[in-house]
Coordinates of C-alpha atoms in Angstrom, one line a residue:
X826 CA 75.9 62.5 79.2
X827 CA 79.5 63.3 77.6
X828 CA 79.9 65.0 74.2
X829 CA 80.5 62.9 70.9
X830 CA 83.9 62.4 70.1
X831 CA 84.8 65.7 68.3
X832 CA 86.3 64.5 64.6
X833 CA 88.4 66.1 61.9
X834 CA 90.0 65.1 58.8
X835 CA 93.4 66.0 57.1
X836 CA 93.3 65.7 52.9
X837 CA 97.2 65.8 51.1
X838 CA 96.4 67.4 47.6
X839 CA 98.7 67.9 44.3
X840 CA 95.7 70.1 43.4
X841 CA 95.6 67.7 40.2
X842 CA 92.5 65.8 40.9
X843 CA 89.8 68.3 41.6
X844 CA 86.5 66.5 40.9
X845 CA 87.9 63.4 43.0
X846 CA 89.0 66.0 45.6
X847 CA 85.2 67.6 45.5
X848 CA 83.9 64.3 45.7
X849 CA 85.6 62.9 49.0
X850 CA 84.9 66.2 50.5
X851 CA 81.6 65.7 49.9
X852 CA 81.5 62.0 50.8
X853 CA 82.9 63.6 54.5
X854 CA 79.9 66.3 54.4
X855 CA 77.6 63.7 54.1
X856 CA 78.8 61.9 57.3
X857 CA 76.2 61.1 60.1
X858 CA 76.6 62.6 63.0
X859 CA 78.3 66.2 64.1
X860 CA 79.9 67.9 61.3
X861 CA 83.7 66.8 60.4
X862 CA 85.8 69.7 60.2
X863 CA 88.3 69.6 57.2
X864 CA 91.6 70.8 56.3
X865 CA 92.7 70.4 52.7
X866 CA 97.0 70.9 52.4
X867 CA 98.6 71.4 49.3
X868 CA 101.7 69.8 49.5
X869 CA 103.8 72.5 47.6
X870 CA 100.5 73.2 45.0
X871 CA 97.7 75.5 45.3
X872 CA 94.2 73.7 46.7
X873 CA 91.3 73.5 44.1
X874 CA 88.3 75.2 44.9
X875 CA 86.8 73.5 48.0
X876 CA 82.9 73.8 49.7
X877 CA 82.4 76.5 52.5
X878 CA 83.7 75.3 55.4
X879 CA 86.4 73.8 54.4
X880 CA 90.0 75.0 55.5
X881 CA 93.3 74.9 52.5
X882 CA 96.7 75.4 53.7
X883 CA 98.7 75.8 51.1
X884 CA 102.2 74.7 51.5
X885 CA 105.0 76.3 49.0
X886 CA 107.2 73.6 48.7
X887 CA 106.0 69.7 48.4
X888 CA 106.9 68.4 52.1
X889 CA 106.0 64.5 51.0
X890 CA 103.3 62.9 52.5
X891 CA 104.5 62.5 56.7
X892 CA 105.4 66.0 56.3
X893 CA 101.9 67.6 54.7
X894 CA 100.3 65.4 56.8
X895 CA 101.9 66.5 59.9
X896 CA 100.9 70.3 58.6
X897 CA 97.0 69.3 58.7
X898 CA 97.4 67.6 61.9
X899 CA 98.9 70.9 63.8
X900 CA 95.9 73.2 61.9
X901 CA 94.0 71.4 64.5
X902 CA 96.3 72.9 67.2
X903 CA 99.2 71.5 68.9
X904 CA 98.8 67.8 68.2
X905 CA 95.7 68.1 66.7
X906 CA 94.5 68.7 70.2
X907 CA 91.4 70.9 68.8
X908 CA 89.6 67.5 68.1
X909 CA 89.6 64.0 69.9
X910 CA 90.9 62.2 66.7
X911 CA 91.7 62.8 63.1
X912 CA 90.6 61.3 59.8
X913 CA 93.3 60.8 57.2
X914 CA 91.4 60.6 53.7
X915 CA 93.4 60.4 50.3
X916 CA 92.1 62.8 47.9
X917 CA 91.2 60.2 45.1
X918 CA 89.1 58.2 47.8
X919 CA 85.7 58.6 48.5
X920 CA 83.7 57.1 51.8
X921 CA 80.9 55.5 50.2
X922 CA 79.0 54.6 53.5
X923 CA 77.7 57.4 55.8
X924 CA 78.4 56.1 59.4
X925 CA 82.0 55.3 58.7
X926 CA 82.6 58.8 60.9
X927 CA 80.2 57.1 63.2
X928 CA 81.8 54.2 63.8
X929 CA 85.3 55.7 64.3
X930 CA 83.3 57.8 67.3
X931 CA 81.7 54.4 68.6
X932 CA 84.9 52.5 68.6
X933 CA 87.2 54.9 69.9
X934 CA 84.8 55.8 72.4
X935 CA 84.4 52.1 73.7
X936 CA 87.8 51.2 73.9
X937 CA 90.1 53.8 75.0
X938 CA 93.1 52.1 74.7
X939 CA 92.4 52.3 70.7
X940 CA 94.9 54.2 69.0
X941 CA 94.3 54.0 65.4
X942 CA 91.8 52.3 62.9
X943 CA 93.0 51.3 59.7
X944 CA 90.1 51.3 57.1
X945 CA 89.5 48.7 54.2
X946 CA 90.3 49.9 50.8
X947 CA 88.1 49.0 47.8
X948 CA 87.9 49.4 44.6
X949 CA 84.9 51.4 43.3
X950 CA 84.2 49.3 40.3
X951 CA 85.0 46.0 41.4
X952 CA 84.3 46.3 45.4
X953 CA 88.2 44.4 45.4
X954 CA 90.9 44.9 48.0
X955 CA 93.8 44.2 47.1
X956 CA 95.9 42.3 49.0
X957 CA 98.7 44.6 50.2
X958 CA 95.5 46.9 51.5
X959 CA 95.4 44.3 54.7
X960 CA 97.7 45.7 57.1
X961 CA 98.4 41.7 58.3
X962 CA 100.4 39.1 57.2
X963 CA 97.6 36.4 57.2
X964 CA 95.2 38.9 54.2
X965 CA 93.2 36.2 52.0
X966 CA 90.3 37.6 53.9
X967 CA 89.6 41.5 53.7
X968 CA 86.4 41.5 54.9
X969 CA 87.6 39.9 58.7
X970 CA 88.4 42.9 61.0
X971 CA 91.2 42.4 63.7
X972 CA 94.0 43.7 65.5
X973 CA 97.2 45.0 63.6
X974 CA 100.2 46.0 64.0
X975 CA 99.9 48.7 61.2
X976 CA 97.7 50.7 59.0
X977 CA 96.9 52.4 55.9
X978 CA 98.1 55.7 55.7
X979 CA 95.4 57.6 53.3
X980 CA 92.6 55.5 55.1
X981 CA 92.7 55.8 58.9
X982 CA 91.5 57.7 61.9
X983 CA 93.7 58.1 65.0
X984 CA 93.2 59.8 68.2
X985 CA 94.8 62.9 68.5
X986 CA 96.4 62.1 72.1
X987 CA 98.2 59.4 70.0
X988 CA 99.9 62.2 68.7
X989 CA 100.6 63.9 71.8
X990 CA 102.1 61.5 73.3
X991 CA 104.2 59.7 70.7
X992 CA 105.2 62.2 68.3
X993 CA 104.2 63.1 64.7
X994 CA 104.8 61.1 61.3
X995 CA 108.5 61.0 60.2
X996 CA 108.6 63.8 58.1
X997 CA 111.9 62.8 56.8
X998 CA 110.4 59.5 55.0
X999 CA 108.9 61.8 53.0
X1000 CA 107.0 58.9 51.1
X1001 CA 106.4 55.1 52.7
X1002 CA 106.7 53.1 55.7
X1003 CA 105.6 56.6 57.8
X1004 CA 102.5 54.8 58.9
X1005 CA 104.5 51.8 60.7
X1006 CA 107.0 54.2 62.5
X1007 CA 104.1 56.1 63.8
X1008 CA 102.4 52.2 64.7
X1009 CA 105.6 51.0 66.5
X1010 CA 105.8 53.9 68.3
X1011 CA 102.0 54.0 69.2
X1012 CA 102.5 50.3 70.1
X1013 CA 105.4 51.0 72.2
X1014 CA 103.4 53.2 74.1
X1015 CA 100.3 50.8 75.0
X1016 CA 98.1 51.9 72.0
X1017 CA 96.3 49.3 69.8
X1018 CA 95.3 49.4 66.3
X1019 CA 92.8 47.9 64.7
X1020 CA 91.8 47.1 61.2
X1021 CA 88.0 47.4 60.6
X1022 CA 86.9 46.1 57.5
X1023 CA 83.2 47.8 58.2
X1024 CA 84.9 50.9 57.2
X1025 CA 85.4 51.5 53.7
X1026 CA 87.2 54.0 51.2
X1027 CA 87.1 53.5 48.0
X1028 CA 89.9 54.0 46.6
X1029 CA 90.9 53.1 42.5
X1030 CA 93.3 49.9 42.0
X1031 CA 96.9 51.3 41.9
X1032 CA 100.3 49.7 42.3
X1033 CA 102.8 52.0 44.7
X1034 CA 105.9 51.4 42.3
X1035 CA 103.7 54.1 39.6
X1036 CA 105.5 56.4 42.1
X1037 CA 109.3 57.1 40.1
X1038 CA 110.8 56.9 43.8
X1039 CA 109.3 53.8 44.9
X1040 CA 112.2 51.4 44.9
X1041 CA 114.6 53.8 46.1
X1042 CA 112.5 55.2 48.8
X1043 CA 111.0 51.6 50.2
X1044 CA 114.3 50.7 50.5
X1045 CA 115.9 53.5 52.3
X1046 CA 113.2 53.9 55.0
X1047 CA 113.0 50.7 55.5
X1048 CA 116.6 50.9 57.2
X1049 CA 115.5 54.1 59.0
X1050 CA 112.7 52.2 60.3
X1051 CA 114.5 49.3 61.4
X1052 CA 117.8 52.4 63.1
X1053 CA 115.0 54.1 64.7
X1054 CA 112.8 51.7 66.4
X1055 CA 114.3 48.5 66.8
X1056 CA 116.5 46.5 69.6
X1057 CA 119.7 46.4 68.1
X1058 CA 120.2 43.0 67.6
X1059 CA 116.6 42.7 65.5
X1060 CA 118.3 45.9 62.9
X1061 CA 120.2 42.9 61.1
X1062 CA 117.5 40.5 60.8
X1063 CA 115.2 42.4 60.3
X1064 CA 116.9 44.1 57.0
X1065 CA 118.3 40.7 55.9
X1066 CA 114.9 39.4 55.2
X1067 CA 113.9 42.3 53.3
X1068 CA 117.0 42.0 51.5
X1069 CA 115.9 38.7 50.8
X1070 CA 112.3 38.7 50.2
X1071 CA 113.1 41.8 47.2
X1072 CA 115.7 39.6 46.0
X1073 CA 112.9 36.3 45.7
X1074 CA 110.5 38.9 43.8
X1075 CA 113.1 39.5 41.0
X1076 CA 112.3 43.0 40.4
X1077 CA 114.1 44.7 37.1
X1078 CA 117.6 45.9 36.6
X1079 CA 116.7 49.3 36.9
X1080 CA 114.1 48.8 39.8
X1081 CA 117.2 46.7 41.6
X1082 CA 119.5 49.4 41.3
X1083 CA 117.4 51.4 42.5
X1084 CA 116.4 50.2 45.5
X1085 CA 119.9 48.5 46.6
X1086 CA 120.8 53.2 45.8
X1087 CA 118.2 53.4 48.6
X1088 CA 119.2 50.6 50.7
X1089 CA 122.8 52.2 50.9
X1090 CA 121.0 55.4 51.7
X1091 CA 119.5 54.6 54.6
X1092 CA 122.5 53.6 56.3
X1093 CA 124.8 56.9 55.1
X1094 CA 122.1 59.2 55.9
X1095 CA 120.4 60.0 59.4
X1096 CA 117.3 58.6 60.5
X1097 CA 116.3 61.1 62.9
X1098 CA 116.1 59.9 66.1
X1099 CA 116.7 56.3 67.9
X1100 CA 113.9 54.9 70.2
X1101 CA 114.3 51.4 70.1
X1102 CA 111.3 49.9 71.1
X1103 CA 110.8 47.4 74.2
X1104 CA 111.3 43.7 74.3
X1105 CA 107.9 43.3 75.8
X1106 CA 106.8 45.3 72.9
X1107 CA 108.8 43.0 70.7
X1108 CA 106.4 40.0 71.8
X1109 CA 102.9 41.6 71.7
X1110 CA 103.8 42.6 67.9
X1111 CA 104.8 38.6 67.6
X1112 CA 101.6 37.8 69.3
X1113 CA 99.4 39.8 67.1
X1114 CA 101.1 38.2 64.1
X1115 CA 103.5 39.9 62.7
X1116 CA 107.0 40.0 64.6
X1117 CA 109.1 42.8 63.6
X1118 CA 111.8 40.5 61.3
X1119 CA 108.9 41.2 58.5

């Protein structure tokens, strides 16, 4: 008989939430199945006291979240190749159910050309998800699992060979769209991704612009996204309807000005570097619903 998949997690920490930090690692203790092996990163702040067992890398400069990510990943070995995948777990979330870990095993396991499981997010109190927590464009129903095109980034698991073979998360994003990079590259490549709404973190209701470099930094990756991985006549089209869909959402002055800073950004700066994906690649992201012009 083989072995179990062999799992780990990575945890980002500002080291300001302790007893939420204590209480997801505990959440991951309490797992069925082999133990989970854990590696807590501050991301330029010392870690809080964690259990025995537990690993802390502390980092001394704040390397965003692709880039303290990519630190836990490589504590696993090169690639995370120590273990067969990796759960990524914010540090305010907590896994309510204990065979989430064994259902990342059972999936992976039965379907090898799984790359990466995107886990539902709820709300503690109210059991919610929020809409923007469904990594589809069709999301009125949270609670129907399919095949995506992209996933959560502080709820997932991916197999470490994903890793290996594709690359790590942009570090240069710093903060958002590093989780659909890393899913157009893993797509590019013949991986899937699923989104299973069986596996849950909660996680408390928040709204991404509370981050002071939200509009700026959505806007600017979004053009490195688009200069990295897309066929060059999709770059165009694919900006223009962001342009237009933040336009039809009316944000403020000051969140406009923002993001248009950004927006100018992304095309004066580097993106790092260009891998345009494949038309064929093109059509099974248009087939699974969600063709890369949104």
């Amino acid at each position: 008989m083989s072995k179990p998949m062999k799992l780990g997690a990575v945890v980002i920490t500002m080291g300001n939430r302790p007893a939420e930090l204590r209480a997801l690692l505990d959440s991951v203790a309490g797992q069925d199945g082999d133990r989970i092996e854990v590696v807590v990163v501050g991301n330029g702040a010392p870690v809080p006291d964690v259990p025995a067992g537990v690993r802390a890398v502390e980092l001394p400069e704040n390397l965003g979240i692709p880039g303290g990510r990519n630190v836990g990943i490589e504590a696993f070995g090169p690639s995370g190749a120590d273990v067969d995948a990796l759960l990524f777990l914010d540090d305010d979330g907590l896994l309510p159910l204990t065979d989430t870990a064994e259902l990342c095993r059972q999936a992976f396991e039965a379907d090898p050309g799984l790359g990466i499981i995107s886990f539902r997010i709820a709300d503690p109190d109210t059991g919610v998800t929020q809409r923007r927590h469904v990594p589809r464009l069709r999301a009125s129903d949270p609670m129907r699992s399919s095949r995506v095109t992209t996933f959560l980034g502080g709820a997932n698991a991916v197999r470490t060979k994903v890793f290996a073979e594709v690359g790590p998360l942009p570090g240069r994003f710093f903060y958002a769209h590093e989780e659909t990079d890393l899913a157009w590259r893993a797509l590019d490549a013949g991986w899937m991704i699923d989104y299973r709404a069986d596996m849950v973190l909660n996680h408390p209701t928040t709204a991404p612009s509370r981050h002071a470099v939200y509009h700026r930094m959505v806007a600017r990756n979004r053009v490195w996204l688009a200069r990295r991985n897309l066929p060059a006549p999709l770059v165009p089209l694919y900006l223009g309807v962001w342009l237009l869909l933040t336009l039809l959402r009316k944000p403020s002055g000051p969140a406009l000005k923002a993001w248009f800073g950004g927006f100018r950004e992304g095309w004066s700066t580097p993106c790092g570097t260009r891998r345009p994906m494949k038309w064929r690649t093109v059509w099974r992201l248009t087939r699974l619903g969600r063709p890369p012009v949104i």
